[in-house]
PDB file of C-alpha atoms in Angstrom:
ATOM      1  CA  MET L   1     -27.210   9.881   8.272  1.00  0.00           C
ATOM      2  CA  ARG L   2     -25.107   9.864   5.372  1.00  0.00           C
ATOM      3  CA  VAL L   3     -25.035   6.158   3.223  1.00  0.00           C
ATOM      4  CA  PHE L   4     -21.704   5.003   0.910  1.00  0.00           C
ATOM      5  CA  LEU L   5     -21.721   1.535  -0.478  1.00  0.00           C
ATOM      6  CA  LEU L   6     -18.775  -0.456   0.207  1.00  0.00           C
ATOM      7  CA  ALA L   7     -16.846  -1.148  -3.071  1.00  0.00           C
ATOM      8  CA  LEU L   8     -13.713  -2.695  -3.845  1.00  0.00           C
ATOM      9  CA  LEU L   9     -10.857  -0.218  -4.881  1.00  0.00           C
ATOM     10  CA  PHE L  10      -8.637  -2.442  -6.923  1.00  0.00           C
ATOM     11  CA  SER L  11     -10.426  -4.768  -9.851  1.00  0.00           C
ATOM     12  CA  LEU L  12      -7.663  -7.139  -9.956  1.00  0.00           C
ATOM     13  CA  SER L  13      -8.414 -11.089  -9.538  1.00  0.00           C
ATOM     14  CA  SER L  14      -5.855 -11.078  -6.770  1.00  0.00           C
ATOM     15  CA  PHE L  15      -8.165  -9.490  -4.528  1.00  0.00           C
ATOM     16  CA  THR L  16     -10.717 -11.298  -2.651  1.00  0.00           C
ATOM     17  CA  SER L  17     -14.219 -10.510  -3.767  1.00  0.00           C
ATOM     18  CA  LEU L  18     -16.815  -9.483  -0.887  1.00  0.00           C
ATOM     19  CA  SER L  19     -20.404  -9.382  -0.149  1.00  0.00           C
ATOM     20  CA  MET L  20     -21.010  -6.086   0.077  1.00  0.00           C
ATOM     21  CA  ARG L  21     -23.267  -4.436   2.625  1.00  0.00           C
ATOM     22  CA  ASP L  22     -25.005  -0.598   2.698  1.00  0.00           C
ATOM     23  CA  GLU L  23     -22.792   1.773   5.176  1.00  0.00           C
ATOM     24  CA  ASP L  24     -25.513   2.513   7.409  1.00  0.00           C
ATOM     25  CA  GLU L  25     -25.187  -1.085   8.561  1.00  0.00           C
ATOM     26  CA  ILE L  26     -22.241  -1.386   9.085  1.00  0.00           C
ATOM     27  CA  LEU L  27     -21.800   2.260  11.397  1.00  0.00           C
ATOM     28  CA  ASP L  28     -23.940   3.609  13.824  1.00  0.00           C
ATOM     29  CA  GLU L  29     -24.130   7.550  13.275  1.00  0.00           C
ATOM     30  CA  VAL L  30     -21.343   8.091  16.641  1.00  0.00           C
ATOM     31  CA  GLU L  31     -19.043   5.505  14.521  1.00  0.00           C
ATOM     32  CA  PHE L  32     -19.385   7.385  11.512  1.00  0.00           C
ATOM     33  CA  ALA L  33     -18.282  10.328  12.869  1.00  0.00           C
ATOM     34  CA  ARG L  34     -15.730   9.189  14.603  1.00  0.00           C
ATOM     35  CA  LEU L  35     -14.488   7.496  11.243  1.00  0.00           C
ATOM     36  CA  THR L  36     -14.711  10.804   9.527  1.00  0.00           C
ATOM     37  CA  GLU L  37     -12.690  12.831  11.727  1.00  0.00           C
ATOM     38  CA  HIS L  38      -9.683  10.637  11.505  1.00  0.00           C
ATOM     39  CA  VAL L  39     -10.199  10.335   7.754  1.00  0.00           C
ATOM     40  CA  ASN L  40     -10.222  14.152   7.679  1.00  0.00           C
ATOM     41  CA  GLU L  41      -6.740  13.636   9.573  1.00  0.00           C
ATOM     42  CA  ILE L  42      -4.819  11.259   7.577  1.00  0.00           C
ATOM     43  CA  LYS L  43      -5.919  13.083   4.129  1.00  0.00           C
ATOM     44  CA  ALA L  44      -4.798  16.210   6.008  1.00  0.00           C
ATOM     45  CA  PHE L  45      -1.223  13.851   6.963  1.00  0.00           C
ATOM     46  CA  THR L  46      -1.134  12.383   3.718  1.00  0.00           C
ATOM     47  CA  ALA L  47      -1.183  16.147   1.649  1.00  0.00           C
ATOM     48  CA  SER L  48       2.123  17.189   3.271  1.00  0.00           C
ATOM     49  CA  ASN L  49       3.831  13.904   4.169  1.00  0.00           C
ATOM     50  CA  HIS L  50       3.825  12.239   0.652  1.00  0.00           C
ATOM     51  CA  LYS L  51       6.425   8.870   1.222  1.00  0.00           C
ATOM     52  CA  TYR L  52       2.364   7.524   2.571  1.00  0.00           C
ATOM     53  CA  SER L  53      -0.314   6.646   0.822  1.00  0.00           C
ATOM     54  CA  ASN L  54      -3.193   9.192   0.042  1.00  0.00           C
ATOM     55  CA  LYS L  55      -5.000   6.332  -2.231  1.00  0.00           C
ATOM     56  CA  ILE L  56      -5.413   3.927   0.971  1.00  0.00           C
ATOM     57  CA  ALA L  57      -5.532   3.858   5.484  1.00  0.00           C
ATOM     58  CA  PHE L  58      -6.078   1.438   8.025  1.00  0.00           C
ATOM     59  CA  LEU L  59      -8.395   2.973  10.204  1.00  0.00           C
ATOM     60  CA  VAL L  60      -9.494   1.169  13.595  1.00  0.00           C
ATOM     61  CA  ASP L  61     -11.881   2.493  16.442  1.00  0.00           C
ATOM     62  CA  MET L  62     -12.004   0.581  19.632  1.00  0.00           C
ATOM     63  CA  LYS L  63     -14.580   2.194  20.916  1.00  0.00           C
ATOM     64  CA  ILE L  64     -16.660  -0.497  18.824  1.00  0.00           C
ATOM     65  CA  LYS L  65     -16.776  -3.865  20.737  1.00  0.00           C
ATOM     66  CA  SER L  66     -13.768  -6.283  19.677  1.00  0.00           C
ATOM     67  CA  GLY L  67     -16.668  -9.033  18.927  1.00  0.00           C
ATOM     68  CA  ARG L  68     -17.580  -6.247  15.649  1.00  0.00           C
ATOM     69  CA  ASN L  69     -15.497  -5.522  12.760  1.00  0.00           C
ATOM     70  CA  ARG L  70     -13.713  -2.692  13.754  1.00  0.00           C
ATOM     71  CA  PHE L  71     -10.479  -2.850  11.664  1.00  0.00           C
ATOM     72  CA  PHE L  72     -11.039  -0.712   8.258  1.00  0.00           C
ATOM     73  CA  VAL L  73      -9.492  -0.556   4.819  1.00  0.00           C
ATOM     74  CA  TYR L  74     -10.231   2.776   3.710  1.00  0.00           C
ATOM     75  CA  ASP L  75     -10.189   4.166   0.395  1.00  0.00           C
ATOM     76  CA  LEU L  76      -9.143   7.834   0.615  1.00  0.00           C
ATOM     77  CA  GLU L  77     -10.396   8.520  -2.834  1.00  0.00           C
ATOM     78  CA  ASN L  78     -13.687   7.608  -3.168  1.00  0.00           C
ATOM     79  CA  ASN L  79     -14.685   8.190   0.499  1.00  0.00           C
ATOM     80  CA  GLN L  80     -15.567   4.349   0.595  1.00  0.00           C
ATOM     81  CA  ILE L  81     -14.418   1.260   2.968  1.00  0.00           C
ATOM     82  CA  LEU L  82     -13.129  -1.543   0.737  1.00  0.00           C
ATOM     83  CA  ASP L  83     -12.880  -4.166   3.777  1.00  0.00           C
ATOM     84  CA  GLN L  84     -13.348  -4.709   6.955  1.00  0.00           C
ATOM     85  CA  GLY L  85     -12.703  -7.159   9.822  1.00  0.00           C
ATOM     86  CA  LEU L  86     -11.818  -8.397  13.999  1.00  0.00           C
ATOM     87  CA  VAL L  87      -9.156  -6.872  15.438  1.00  0.00           C
ATOM     88  CA  ALA L  88      -7.624  -7.714  18.914  1.00  0.00           C
ATOM     89  CA  HIS L  89      -6.717  -4.907  21.538  1.00  0.00           C
ATOM     90  CA  GLY L  90      -4.228  -5.301  24.277  1.00  0.00           C
ATOM     91  CA  LYS L  91      -4.934  -7.341  27.508  1.00  0.00           C
ATOM     92  CA  GLY L  92      -3.510  -4.568  29.221  1.00  0.00           C
ATOM     93  CA  SER L  93      -6.339  -2.692  28.103  1.00  0.00           C
ATOM     94  CA  GLU L  94      -8.679  -4.232  30.204  1.00  0.00           C
ATOM     95  CA  THR L  95     -10.495  -2.004  33.076  1.00  0.00           C
ATOM     96  CA  GLY L  96     -12.469  -5.156  34.468  1.00  0.00           C
ATOM     97  CA  ILE L  97     -15.640  -3.096  32.594  1.00  0.00           C
ATOM     98  CA  LYS L  98     -14.996  -6.111  29.837  1.00  0.00           C
ATOM     99  CA  GLY L  99     -14.072  -5.106  26.639  1.00  0.00           C
ATOM    100  CA  ASP L 100     -16.300  -1.657  26.998  1.00  0.00           C
ATOM    101  CA  ILE L 101     -14.073   1.369  28.696  1.00  0.00           C
ATOM    102  CA  LEU L 102     -10.887   0.654  27.663  1.00  0.00           C
ATOM    103  CA  GLN L 103      -7.714   2.352  28.846  1.00  0.00           C
ATOM    104  CA  PHE L 104      -4.537   2.952  26.762  1.00  0.00           C
ATOM    105  CA  SER L 105      -0.588   2.795  26.947  1.00  0.00           C
ATOM    106  CA  ASN L 106       2.485   3.308  25.633  1.00  0.00           C
ATOM    107  CA  ALA L 107       4.279   2.271  28.425  1.00  0.00           C
ATOM    108  CA  PRO L 108       7.127  -1.244  27.471  1.00  0.00           C
ATOM    109  CA  GLU L 109       5.568  -3.999  29.660  1.00  0.00           C
ATOM    110  CA  SER L 110       2.099  -2.559  29.822  1.00  0.00           C
ATOM    111  CA  ASN L 111       0.558  -4.791  27.335  1.00  0.00           C
ATOM    112  CA  CYS L 112      -1.809  -1.825  26.062  1.00  0.00           C
ATOM    113  CA  THR L 113      -3.248  -0.914  22.910  1.00  0.00           C
ATOM    114  CA  ALA L 114      -1.112   3.087  22.153  1.00  0.00           C
ATOM    115  CA  LEU L 115      -3.761   5.103  20.321  1.00  0.00           C
ATOM    116  CA  GLY L 116      -2.175   7.133  17.454  1.00  0.00           C
ATOM    117  CA  ARG L 117      -0.918   6.729  13.972  1.00  0.00           C
ATOM    118  CA  TYR L 118       1.649   4.214  12.828  1.00  0.00           C
ATOM    119  CA  SER L 119       3.384   3.859   9.275  1.00  0.00           C
ATOM    120  CA  VAL L 120       3.058   0.258   8.365  1.00  0.00           C
ATOM    121  CA  GLU L 121       6.828  -0.840   7.771  1.00  0.00           C
ATOM    122  CA  LYS L 122       8.194  -4.456   5.840  1.00  0.00           C
ATOM    123  CA  PRO L 123       6.920  -7.559   6.565  1.00  0.00           C
ATOM    124  CA  TYR L 124       9.153 -10.371   8.450  1.00  0.00           C
ATOM    125  CA  LYS L 125       8.357 -14.022   9.550  1.00  0.00           C
ATOM    126  CA  GLY L 126       7.677 -14.016  13.265  1.00  0.00           C
ATOM    127  CA  ILE L 127       6.152 -16.238  15.804  1.00  0.00           C
ATOM    128  CA  PHE L 128       3.042 -16.028  14.596  1.00  0.00           C
ATOM    129  CA  GLY L 129       4.365 -16.295  10.449  1.00  0.00           C
ATOM    130  CA  LYS L 130       4.366 -13.608   8.422  1.00  0.00           C
ATOM    131  CA  ALA L 131       4.050  -9.863  10.158  1.00  0.00           C
ATOM    132  CA  PHE L 132       4.021  -6.296   9.483  1.00  0.00           C
ATOM    133  CA  ARG L 133       6.657  -3.988  11.624  1.00  0.00           C
ATOM    134  CA  LEU L 134       4.387  -0.579  13.041  1.00  0.00           C
ATOM    135  CA  ALA L 135       6.491   2.485  13.580  1.00  0.00           C
ATOM    136  CA  GLY L 136       4.692   4.918  15.665  1.00  0.00           C
ATOM    137  CA  LEU L 137       4.407   8.532  14.702  1.00  0.00           C
ATOM    138  CA  ASP L 138       2.654  10.180  17.437  1.00  0.00           C
ATOM    139  CA  GLU L 139       3.554  10.999  21.560  1.00  0.00           C
ATOM    140  CA  THR L 140       1.312   8.074  22.313  1.00  0.00           C
ATOM    141  CA  ASN L 141       2.414   5.085  20.557  1.00  0.00           C
ATOM    142  CA  ASN L 142       6.038   6.355  19.760  1.00  0.00           C
ATOM    143  CA  ASN L 143       7.298   3.204  21.633  1.00  0.00           C
ATOM    144  CA  ALA L 144       5.893   0.440  18.638  1.00  0.00           C
ATOM    145  CA  MET L 145       9.139  -0.593  17.761  1.00  0.00           C
ATOM    146  CA  LYS L 146      10.931  -0.810  21.336  1.00  0.00           C
ATOM    147  CA  ARG L 147       7.533  -2.876  22.180  1.00  0.00           C
ATOM    148  CA  ALA L 148       7.763  -4.842  19.017  1.00  0.00           C
ATOM    149  CA  ILE L 149       4.184  -3.265  18.472  1.00  0.00           C
ATOM    150  CA  VAL L 150       3.464  -5.405  14.831  1.00  0.00           C
ATOM    151  CA  LEU L 151      -0.282  -5.935  12.446  1.00  0.00           C
ATOM    152  CA  HIS L 152      -0.245  -9.832  12.569  1.00  0.00           C
ATOM    153  CA  SER L 153      -2.615 -12.293  12.726  1.00  0.00           C
ATOM    154  CA  TYR L 154      -3.509 -15.429  14.784  1.00  0.00           C
ATOM    155  CA  LYS L 155      -5.936 -18.957  14.435  1.00  0.00           C
ATOM    156  CA  GLU L 156      -8.129 -18.104  17.362  1.00  0.00           C
ATOM    157  CA  VAL L 157      -9.196 -14.197  16.724  1.00  0.00           C
ATOM    158  CA  PRO L 158     -12.419 -15.303  14.379  1.00  0.00           C
ATOM    159  CA  SER L 159     -13.163 -14.193  10.606  1.00  0.00           C
ATOM    160  CA  ASP L 160     -16.850 -13.358  11.365  1.00  0.00           C
ATOM    161  CA  GLU L 161     -18.489 -11.157  13.873  1.00  0.00           C
ATOM    162  CA  LYS L 162     -19.059 -12.525  17.077  1.00  0.00           C
ATOM    163  CA  GLU L 163     -21.461 -11.628  19.755  1.00  0.00           C
ATOM    164  CA  TYR L 164     -19.412 -12.218  22.732  1.00  0.00           C
ATOM    165  CA  TYR L 165     -15.227 -10.484  23.124  1.00  0.00           C
ATOM    166  CA  ILE L 166     -12.879 -12.165  20.969  1.00  0.00           C
ATOM    167  CA  ILE L 167      -8.815 -12.821  22.482  1.00  0.00           C
ATOM    168  CA  ASN L 168      -7.067  -9.920  23.534  1.00  0.00           C
ATOM    169  CA  SER L 169      -3.152  -9.460  22.308  1.00  0.00           C
ATOM    170  CA  HIS L 170      -0.577  -8.290  23.856  1.00  0.00           C
ATOM    171  CA  GLY L 171      -0.726  -4.926  23.133  1.00  0.00           C
ATOM    172  CA  CYS L 172      -0.236  -5.683  19.151  1.00  0.00           C
ATOM    173  CA  PRO L 173      -3.565  -4.750  16.143  1.00  0.00           C
ATOM    174  CA  MET L 174      -4.203  -9.036  16.286  1.00  0.00           C
ATOM    175  CA  VAL L 175      -6.252 -10.096  13.644  1.00  0.00           C
ATOM    176  CA  SER L 176      -7.422 -13.578  11.512  1.00  0.00           C
ATOM    177  CA  GLN L 177      -5.145 -15.169   9.203  1.00  0.00           C
ATOM    178  CA  GLU L 178      -7.601 -14.755   6.681  1.00  0.00           C
ATOM    179  CA  PHE L 179      -7.848 -10.685   7.226  1.00  0.00           C
ATOM    180  CA  LEU L 180      -4.560 -10.519   7.142  1.00  0.00           C
ATOM    181  CA  GLY L 181      -3.837 -12.342   3.818  1.00  0.00           C
ATOM    182  CA  ARG L 182      -6.473  -9.626   2.734  1.00  0.00           C
ATOM    183  CA  LEU L 183      -4.726  -6.783   4.076  1.00  0.00           C
ATOM    184  CA  SER L 184      -1.294  -7.871   3.170  1.00  0.00           C
ATOM    185  CA  LYS L 185      -2.626  -7.210  -0.738  1.00  0.00           C
ATOM    186  CA  TYR L 186      -2.828  -4.079  -0.004  1.00  0.00           C
ATOM    187  CA  ILE L 187      -0.177  -3.175   1.815  1.00  0.00           C
ATOM    188  CA  GLU L 188       1.977  -4.744  -1.295  1.00  0.00           C
ATOM    189  CA  SER L 189       0.281  -3.233  -3.879  1.00  0.00           C
ATOM    190  CA  THR L 190       2.012   0.457  -2.852  1.00  0.00           C
ATOM    191  CA  ASN L 191       4.862   1.574  -3.294  1.00  0.00           C
ATOM    192  CA  SER L 192       3.921   4.234  -1.019  1.00  0.00           C
ATOM    193  CA  LYS L 193       3.681   3.617   3.113  1.00  0.00           C
ATOM    194  CA  ILE L 194       0.268   2.832   4.462  1.00  0.00           C
ATOM    195  CA  LEU L 195      -0.520   4.796   7.992  1.00  0.00           C
ATOM    196  CA  LEU L 196      -2.403   3.164  10.508  1.00  0.00           C
ATOM    197  CA  SER L 197      -5.025   4.986  12.699  1.00  0.00           C
ATOM    198  CA  VAL L 198      -6.227   3.376  16.120  1.00  0.00           C
ATOM    199  CA  PHE L 199      -8.620   5.701  17.438  1.00  0.00           C
ATOM    200  CA  TYR L 200     -10.656   5.597  20.490  1.00  0.00           C
ATOM    201  CA  TYR L 201     -12.383   9.419  20.941  1.00  0.00           C
ATOM    202  CA  ILE L 202     -14.352  11.076  18.649  1.00  0.00           C
ATOM    203  CA  VAL L 203     -12.430  14.563  19.654  1.00  0.00           C
ATOM    204  CA  ARG L 204      -8.265  13.349  20.149  1.00  0.00           C
ATOM    205  CA  PRO L 205      -6.115  15.337  21.886  1.00  0.00           C
ATOM    206  CA  LYS L 206      -3.522  16.876  19.162  1.00  0.00           C
ATOM    207  CA  TYR L 207      -0.745  14.762  18.271  1.00  0.00           C
ATOM    208  CA  ILE L 208       2.620  15.887  17.717  1.00  0.00           C
ATOM    209  CA  TYR L 209       3.795  13.386  14.275  1.00  0.00           C
ATOM    210  CA  LYS L 210       7.605  12.748  13.865  1.00  0.00           C
ATOM    211  CA  ASN L 211       8.614  13.317  10.306  1.00  0.00           C
ATOM    212  CA  ARG L 212      10.433  10.177   8.986  1.00  0.00           C
ATOM    213  CA  THR L 213      12.862  10.730   6.591  1.00  0.00           C
TER     214      THR L 213
END
């Protein structure tokens, strides 16, 4: 199994230092294959869409249980995971098999997580404090703005991995306050838009990307 070390992309003191572990301690072989597939898709997309960062991407593997880290900050240049954290999925994505088999929807009022690529947009101050609007780039998530799907924190999302499932959201990728603080530094340190890819399958349907100008 391929192994690579966690590292920080930036050496700036404003970024939080982390205790690093080998990649094989973080992802099993199937999880690694899913991540690699989606990294390759992001690289291909950013190569022809230059307004998006070709240095940093956010990846969320919804196949991983919510009590484990499944939101990854990825260094596209050096093929390294820079940071990781817990993220909630939408309560509408539950199927009755708690956290293990999820469903996804782009429909308003579904309270579901929607799969696909999102463009991380400008921050604003909402009911949960600082949050980042998300623009859906695929047919599977192009209602994100209409649904008010945003990247935000919530006090009941833990900062560390748990043996149990964490709280659900209304469809937003919801993280801990500590993790959002670290994500904010990555987002605000680049002039390019960062892509957030939310995935579940190792082989996804072919998405149609909307070229936003």
